[in-house]
Amino acid sequence: RDPETSRDTPEPLYEATKRGEREPGQQKAFEEIRRALTNAPSLGLPDTSKPCFLYVHERTGVVVGVLTQMLGSWHCPVAYLSKQLDSVAQGWPLCLQALAATALLVSEADKLTMGHTWY
């Protein structure tokens, strides 16, 4: 995934869920996500004997993250996460938005790790 071209891609799709038809920008975002998913590294199966690592990024109210585990010396992705900050959190200062984004994905990642240790 090229972070420079697709970092705002999910945002138009949130609007598409509210209406029945896709606009051209939404169709383009859908195609970019489909292309990114077919080219993304394959996900590994979570190993409960290994710790997990969560990487989080927030931009314009959209929070994305990847949950990884070590496979040799590499961080192998086991889950890709994406959420949108609520309108209240989007009005907060950037430092608090970063905390809200992390907390949001921590709660999502916790569902996948079943309470297992992660960093």
Short mmCIF file of N, CA and C in Angstrom, two decimals:
data_model
loop_
_atom_site.label_atom_id
_atom_site.label_comp_id
_atom_site.label_asym_id
_atom_site.label_seq_id
_atom_site.Cartn_x
_atom_site.Cartn_y
_atom_site.Cartn_z
N ARG A 1 0.85 -1.18 0.00
CA ARG A 1 0.00 0.00 0.00
C ARG A 1 0.88 1.22 0.00
N ASP A 2 0.59 2.15 -0.85
CA ASP A 2 1.33 3.40 -0.91
C ASP A 2 0.65 4.41 0.01
N PRO A 3 1.29 4.74 1.16
CA PRO A 3 0.62 5.63 2.11
C PRO A 3 0.34 7.02 1.56
N GLU A 4 1.08 7.46 0.56
CA GLU A 4 0.88 8.80 0.03
C GLU A 4 -0.39 8.90 -0.81
N THR A 5 -0.79 7.82 -1.48
CA THR A 5 -1.95 7.91 -2.36
C THR A 5 -3.22 7.37 -1.74
N SER A 6 -3.13 6.51 -0.74
CA SER A 6 -4.35 5.86 -0.25
C SER A 6 -4.65 6.12 1.21
N ARG A 7 -4.00 7.09 1.82
CA ARG A 7 -4.22 7.30 3.25
C ARG A 7 -5.62 7.84 3.55
N ASP A 8 -6.25 8.54 2.60
CA ASP A 8 -7.60 9.06 2.81
C ASP A 8 -8.65 8.22 2.09
N THR A 9 -8.26 7.10 1.55
CA THR A 9 -9.15 6.28 0.74
C THR A 9 -10.41 5.84 1.47
N PRO A 10 -10.36 5.37 2.73
CA PRO A 10 -11.59 4.87 3.36
C PRO A 10 -12.65 5.94 3.59
N GLU A 11 -12.26 7.20 3.72
CA GLU A 11 -13.23 8.24 4.08
C GLU A 11 -14.42 8.33 3.13
N PRO A 12 -14.23 8.35 1.79
CA PRO A 12 -15.41 8.41 0.91
C PRO A 12 -16.32 7.19 1.05
N LEU A 13 -15.76 6.06 1.46
CA LEU A 13 -16.58 4.86 1.57
C LEU A 13 -17.50 4.91 2.78
N TYR A 14 -17.14 5.65 3.81
CA TYR A 14 -18.06 5.82 4.94
C TYR A 14 -19.34 6.50 4.47
N GLU A 15 -19.21 7.47 3.59
CA GLU A 15 -20.39 8.15 3.04
C GLU A 15 -21.20 7.20 2.16
N ALA A 16 -20.53 6.29 1.46
CA ALA A 16 -21.22 5.35 0.58
C ALA A 16 -22.13 4.41 1.36
N THR A 17 -21.82 4.17 2.62
CA THR A 17 -22.66 3.29 3.43
C THR A 17 -23.97 3.96 3.82
N LYS A 18 -24.03 5.27 3.70
CA LYS A 18 -25.23 6.02 4.09
C LYS A 18 -26.21 6.18 2.93
N ARG A 19 -25.73 5.99 1.71
CA ARG A 19 -26.57 6.15 0.52
C ARG A 19 -26.55 4.87 -0.30
N GLY A 20 -27.48 4.76 -1.22
CA GLY A 20 -27.58 3.55 -2.03
C GLY A 20 -26.62 3.49 -3.21
N GLU A 21 -26.28 4.64 -3.82
CA GLU A 21 -25.46 4.65 -5.02
C GLU A 21 -24.07 5.20 -4.71
N ARG A 22 -23.08 4.72 -5.47
CA ARG A 22 -21.72 5.22 -5.32
C ARG A 22 -21.48 6.39 -6.27
N GLU A 23 -20.83 7.42 -5.74
CA GLU A 23 -20.41 8.54 -6.58
C GLU A 23 -19.05 8.18 -7.17
N PRO A 24 -18.57 8.93 -8.19
CA PRO A 24 -17.29 8.60 -8.81
C PRO A 24 -16.12 8.55 -7.82
N GLY A 25 -16.07 9.46 -6.85
CA GLY A 25 -15.00 9.45 -5.85
C GLY A 25 -15.06 8.22 -4.97
N GLN A 26 -16.28 7.78 -4.67
CA GLN A 26 -16.44 6.59 -3.85
C GLN A 26 -16.03 5.34 -4.63
N GLN A 27 -16.37 5.30 -5.91
CA GLN A 27 -15.98 4.15 -6.73
C GLN A 27 -14.46 4.08 -6.84
N LYS A 28 -13.82 5.25 -7.00
CA LYS A 28 -12.35 5.29 -7.09
C LYS A 28 -11.74 4.79 -5.78
N ALA A 29 -12.28 5.23 -4.65
CA ALA A 29 -11.78 4.78 -3.35
C ALA A 29 -11.96 3.28 -3.19
N PHE A 30 -13.12 2.76 -3.63
CA PHE A 30 -13.37 1.32 -3.56
C PHE A 30 -12.34 0.55 -4.38
N GLU A 31 -12.06 1.03 -5.59
CA GLU A 31 -11.07 0.36 -6.45
C GLU A 31 -9.68 0.42 -5.84
N GLU A 32 -9.31 1.55 -5.22
CA GLU A 32 -7.99 1.67 -4.58
C GLU A 32 -7.86 0.69 -3.42
N ILE A 33 -8.92 0.57 -2.62
CA ILE A 33 -8.88 -0.36 -1.50
C ILE A 33 -8.80 -1.80 -2.01
N ARG A 34 -9.58 -2.11 -3.03
CA ARG A 34 -9.53 -3.47 -3.58
C ARG A 34 -8.13 -3.78 -4.10
N ARG A 35 -7.52 -2.84 -4.80
CA ARG A 35 -6.17 -3.03 -5.33
C ARG A 35 -5.16 -3.18 -4.19
N ALA A 36 -5.29 -2.36 -3.14
CA ALA A 36 -4.37 -2.43 -2.00
C ALA A 36 -4.51 -3.76 -1.27
N LEU A 37 -5.73 -4.25 -1.13
CA LEU A 37 -5.93 -5.52 -0.42
C LEU A 37 -5.40 -6.70 -1.21
N THR A 38 -5.50 -6.64 -2.53
CA THR A 38 -4.99 -7.76 -3.32
C THR A 38 -3.47 -7.74 -3.41
N ASN A 39 -2.85 -6.59 -3.14
CA ASN A 39 -1.39 -6.49 -3.16
C ASN A 39 -0.78 -6.48 -1.77
N ALA A 40 -1.60 -6.47 -0.74
CA ALA A 40 -1.10 -6.40 0.64
C ALA A 40 -0.45 -7.72 1.04
N PRO A 41 0.52 -7.65 1.95
CA PRO A 41 1.09 -8.90 2.45
C PRO A 41 0.00 -9.75 3.08
N SER A 42 0.12 -11.04 2.86
CA SER A 42 -0.91 -11.93 3.42
C SER A 42 -0.82 -11.93 4.94
N LEU A 43 -1.96 -12.15 5.56
CA LEU A 43 -2.02 -12.16 7.01
C LEU A 43 -1.59 -13.52 7.53
N GLY A 44 -0.83 -13.49 8.62
CA GLY A 44 -0.47 -14.72 9.29
C GLY A 44 -1.51 -15.07 10.34
N LEU A 45 -1.49 -16.30 10.79
CA LEU A 45 -2.39 -16.70 11.87
C LEU A 45 -1.80 -16.25 13.20
N PRO A 46 -2.61 -15.69 14.08
CA PRO A 46 -2.09 -15.27 15.39
C PRO A 46 -1.58 -16.47 16.18
N ASP A 47 -0.45 -16.28 16.84
CA ASP A 47 0.15 -17.30 17.70
C ASP A 47 0.04 -16.79 19.13
N THR A 48 -0.76 -17.45 19.97
CA THR A 48 -0.99 -16.97 21.33
C THR A 48 0.23 -17.08 22.22
N SER A 49 1.28 -17.76 21.77
CA SER A 49 2.49 -17.85 22.59
C SER A 49 3.43 -16.68 22.34
N LYS A 50 3.12 -15.82 21.36
CA LYS A 50 3.98 -14.68 21.03
C LYS A 50 3.25 -13.37 21.32
N PRO A 51 4.00 -12.34 21.74
CA PRO A 51 3.36 -11.03 21.95
C PRO A 51 2.97 -10.39 20.62
N CYS A 52 2.00 -9.49 20.68
CA CYS A 52 1.53 -8.75 19.50
C CYS A 52 1.99 -7.30 19.60
N PHE A 53 2.13 -6.66 18.45
CA PHE A 53 2.51 -5.26 18.35
C PHE A 53 1.45 -4.54 17.54
N LEU A 54 1.01 -3.38 18.02
CA LEU A 54 -0.02 -2.61 17.34
C LEU A 54 0.57 -1.29 16.86
N TYR A 55 0.44 -1.02 15.57
CA TYR A 55 0.90 0.23 14.97
C TYR A 55 -0.34 1.00 14.52
N VAL A 56 -0.44 2.27 14.93
CA VAL A 56 -1.65 3.07 14.70
C VAL A 56 -1.28 4.37 13.99
N HIS A 57 -2.15 4.78 13.05
CA HIS A 57 -1.99 6.06 12.37
C HIS A 57 -3.38 6.68 12.21
N GLU A 58 -3.48 7.98 12.46
CA GLU A 58 -4.75 8.70 12.32
C GLU A 58 -4.55 9.89 11.40
N ARG A 59 -5.51 10.09 10.51
CA ARG A 59 -5.47 11.25 9.62
C ARG A 59 -6.91 11.59 9.24
N THR A 60 -7.25 12.84 9.40
CA THR A 60 -8.57 13.39 9.07
C THR A 60 -9.72 12.54 9.62
N GLY A 61 -9.55 12.07 10.85
CA GLY A 61 -10.62 11.33 11.51
C GLY A 61 -10.67 9.85 11.21
N VAL A 62 -9.84 9.37 10.30
CA VAL A 62 -9.80 7.95 9.97
C VAL A 62 -8.59 7.33 10.66
N VAL A 63 -8.84 6.25 11.39
CA VAL A 63 -7.79 5.57 12.15
C VAL A 63 -7.50 4.24 11.46
N VAL A 64 -6.24 4.01 11.14
CA VAL A 64 -5.84 2.72 10.56
C VAL A 64 -4.73 2.14 11.42
N GLY A 65 -4.65 0.83 11.42
CA GLY A 65 -3.62 0.18 12.21
C GLY A 65 -3.34 -1.21 11.69
N VAL A 66 -2.22 -1.74 12.14
CA VAL A 66 -1.86 -3.11 11.81
C VAL A 66 -1.38 -3.79 13.09
N LEU A 67 -1.86 -4.98 13.31
CA LEU A 67 -1.47 -5.81 14.44
C LEU A 67 -0.48 -6.83 13.91
N THR A 68 0.71 -6.89 14.51
CA THR A 68 1.75 -7.79 14.00
C THR A 68 2.27 -8.70 15.10
N GLN A 69 2.94 -9.77 14.66
CA GLN A 69 3.70 -10.64 15.55
C GLN A 69 5.03 -10.92 14.88
N MET A 70 6.03 -11.20 15.70
CA MET A 70 7.36 -11.48 15.16
C MET A 70 7.37 -12.87 14.51
N LEU A 71 7.93 -12.93 13.32
CA LEU A 71 8.17 -14.18 12.62
C LEU A 71 9.63 -14.13 12.22
N GLY A 72 10.48 -14.74 13.03
CA GLY A 72 11.92 -14.57 12.86
C GLY A 72 12.27 -13.15 13.26
N SER A 73 12.87 -12.40 12.34
CA SER A 73 13.22 -11.00 12.62
C SER A 73 12.22 -10.03 11.98
N TRP A 74 11.13 -10.54 11.42
CA TRP A 74 10.14 -9.71 10.72
C TRP A 74 8.86 -9.57 11.53
N HIS A 75 8.24 -8.41 11.39
CA HIS A 75 6.90 -8.20 11.94
C HIS A 75 5.90 -8.69 10.90
N CYS A 76 5.24 -9.78 11.18
CA CYS A 76 4.26 -10.37 10.27
C CYS A 76 2.86 -9.84 10.62
N PRO A 77 2.14 -9.23 9.68
CA PRO A 77 0.80 -8.72 10.00
C PRO A 77 -0.18 -9.87 10.26
N VAL A 78 -0.95 -9.73 11.32
CA VAL A 78 -1.99 -10.71 11.62
C VAL A 78 -3.38 -10.08 11.51
N ALA A 79 -3.46 -8.74 11.48
CA ALA A 79 -4.76 -8.07 11.31
C ALA A 79 -4.55 -6.64 10.84
N TYR A 80 -5.41 -6.19 9.94
CA TYR A 80 -5.48 -4.79 9.54
C TYR A 80 -6.76 -4.22 10.14
N LEU A 81 -6.66 -3.05 10.74
CA LEU A 81 -7.80 -2.44 11.43
C LEU A 81 -8.08 -1.05 10.86
N SER A 82 -9.33 -0.67 10.80
CA SER A 82 -9.71 0.66 10.33
C SER A 82 -11.00 1.08 11.03
N LYS A 83 -11.00 2.28 11.56
CA LYS A 83 -12.18 2.84 12.22
C LYS A 83 -12.22 4.34 11.94
N GLN A 84 -13.36 4.94 12.20
CA GLN A 84 -13.48 6.39 12.08
C GLN A 84 -13.73 6.96 13.47
N LEU A 85 -12.99 8.02 13.81
CA LEU A 85 -13.22 8.70 15.08
C LEU A 85 -14.61 9.31 15.09
N ASP A 86 -15.25 9.33 16.24
CA ASP A 86 -16.57 9.98 16.32
C ASP A 86 -16.40 11.49 16.20
N SER A 87 -17.49 12.18 15.97
CA SER A 87 -17.43 13.63 15.72
C SER A 87 -16.90 14.41 16.92
N VAL A 88 -17.14 13.93 18.13
CA VAL A 88 -16.62 14.60 19.32
C VAL A 88 -15.10 14.54 19.33
N ALA A 89 -14.54 13.34 19.14
CA ALA A 89 -13.08 13.17 19.15
C ALA A 89 -12.42 13.93 18.00
N GLN A 90 -13.10 14.05 16.87
CA GLN A 90 -12.53 14.79 15.74
C GLN A 90 -12.38 16.27 16.05
N GLY A 91 -13.12 16.79 17.02
CA GLY A 91 -13.01 18.19 17.40
C GLY A 91 -11.95 18.46 18.45
N TRP A 92 -11.34 17.42 18.97
CA TRP A 92 -10.32 17.57 20.00
C TRP A 92 -8.99 18.02 19.40
N PRO A 93 -8.07 18.53 20.25
CA PRO A 93 -6.71 18.84 19.77
C PRO A 93 -6.04 17.57 19.23
N LEU A 94 -5.07 17.74 18.35
CA LEU A 94 -4.43 16.60 17.69
C LEU A 94 -3.83 15.60 18.66
N CYS A 95 -3.25 16.08 19.77
CA CYS A 95 -2.64 15.15 20.72
C CYS A 95 -3.70 14.24 21.33
N LEU A 96 -4.89 14.78 21.60
CA LEU A 96 -5.96 13.96 22.15
C LEU A 96 -6.59 13.06 21.09
N GLN A 97 -6.60 13.53 19.84
CA GLN A 97 -7.09 12.67 18.75
C GLN A 97 -6.21 11.44 18.61
N ALA A 98 -4.90 11.63 18.76
CA ALA A 98 -3.97 10.49 18.67
C ALA A 98 -4.25 9.49 19.79
N LEU A 99 -4.52 9.98 20.99
CA LEU A 99 -4.85 9.09 22.10
C LEU A 99 -6.17 8.37 21.86
N ALA A 100 -7.17 9.09 21.37
CA ALA A 100 -8.47 8.48 21.08
C ALA A 100 -8.34 7.42 19.98
N ALA A 101 -7.52 7.73 18.97
CA ALA A 101 -7.30 6.77 17.88
C ALA A 101 -6.66 5.49 18.40
N THR A 102 -5.66 5.65 19.24
CA THR A 102 -4.99 4.48 19.81
C THR A 102 -5.94 3.68 20.68
N ALA A 103 -6.70 4.36 21.52
CA ALA A 103 -7.65 3.65 22.40
C ALA A 103 -8.69 2.90 21.58
N LEU A 104 -9.14 3.50 20.49
CA LEU A 104 -10.14 2.86 19.64
C LEU A 104 -9.61 1.56 19.04
N LEU A 105 -8.38 1.60 18.53
CA LEU A 105 -7.82 0.39 17.93
C LEU A 105 -7.36 -0.62 18.97
N VAL A 106 -6.98 -0.14 20.16
CA VAL A 106 -6.62 -1.07 21.24
C VAL A 106 -7.84 -1.93 21.58
N SER A 107 -9.01 -1.32 21.66
CA SER A 107 -10.21 -2.10 21.99
C SER A 107 -10.55 -3.08 20.87
N GLU A 108 -10.33 -2.69 19.62
CA GLU A 108 -10.57 -3.61 18.50
C GLU A 108 -9.55 -4.74 18.48
N ALA A 109 -8.28 -4.40 18.71
CA ALA A 109 -7.23 -5.42 18.70
C ALA A 109 -7.39 -6.40 19.85
N ASP A 110 -7.90 -5.92 20.97
CA ASP A 110 -8.10 -6.79 22.13
C ASP A 110 -9.09 -7.91 21.82
N LYS A 111 -10.07 -7.62 20.97
CA LYS A 111 -11.04 -8.65 20.56
C LYS A 111 -10.34 -9.77 19.79
N LEU A 112 -9.34 -9.40 19.00
CA LEU A 112 -8.65 -10.39 18.17
C LEU A 112 -7.61 -11.18 18.95
N THR A 113 -7.02 -10.55 19.96
CA THR A 113 -5.95 -11.21 20.71
C THR A 113 -6.48 -11.95 21.93
N MET A 114 -7.76 -11.79 22.21
CA MET A 114 -8.41 -12.47 23.33
C MET A 114 -7.68 -12.23 24.65
N GLY A 115 -7.27 -10.98 24.87
CA GLY A 115 -6.61 -10.61 26.12
C GLY A 115 -5.15 -10.98 26.19
N HIS A 116 -4.57 -11.43 25.08
CA HIS A 116 -3.16 -11.82 25.05
C HIS A 116 -2.27 -10.59 25.16
N THR A 117 -1.03 -10.77 25.61
CA THR A 117 -0.07 -9.67 25.76
C THR A 117 0.28 -9.07 24.40
N TRP A 118 0.29 -7.74 24.34
CA TRP A 118 0.76 -7.05 23.14
C TRP A 118 1.32 -5.69 23.51
N TYR A 119 2.07 -5.10 22.58
CA TYR A 119 2.81 -3.86 22.84
C TYR A 119 2.44 -2.80 21.84
#
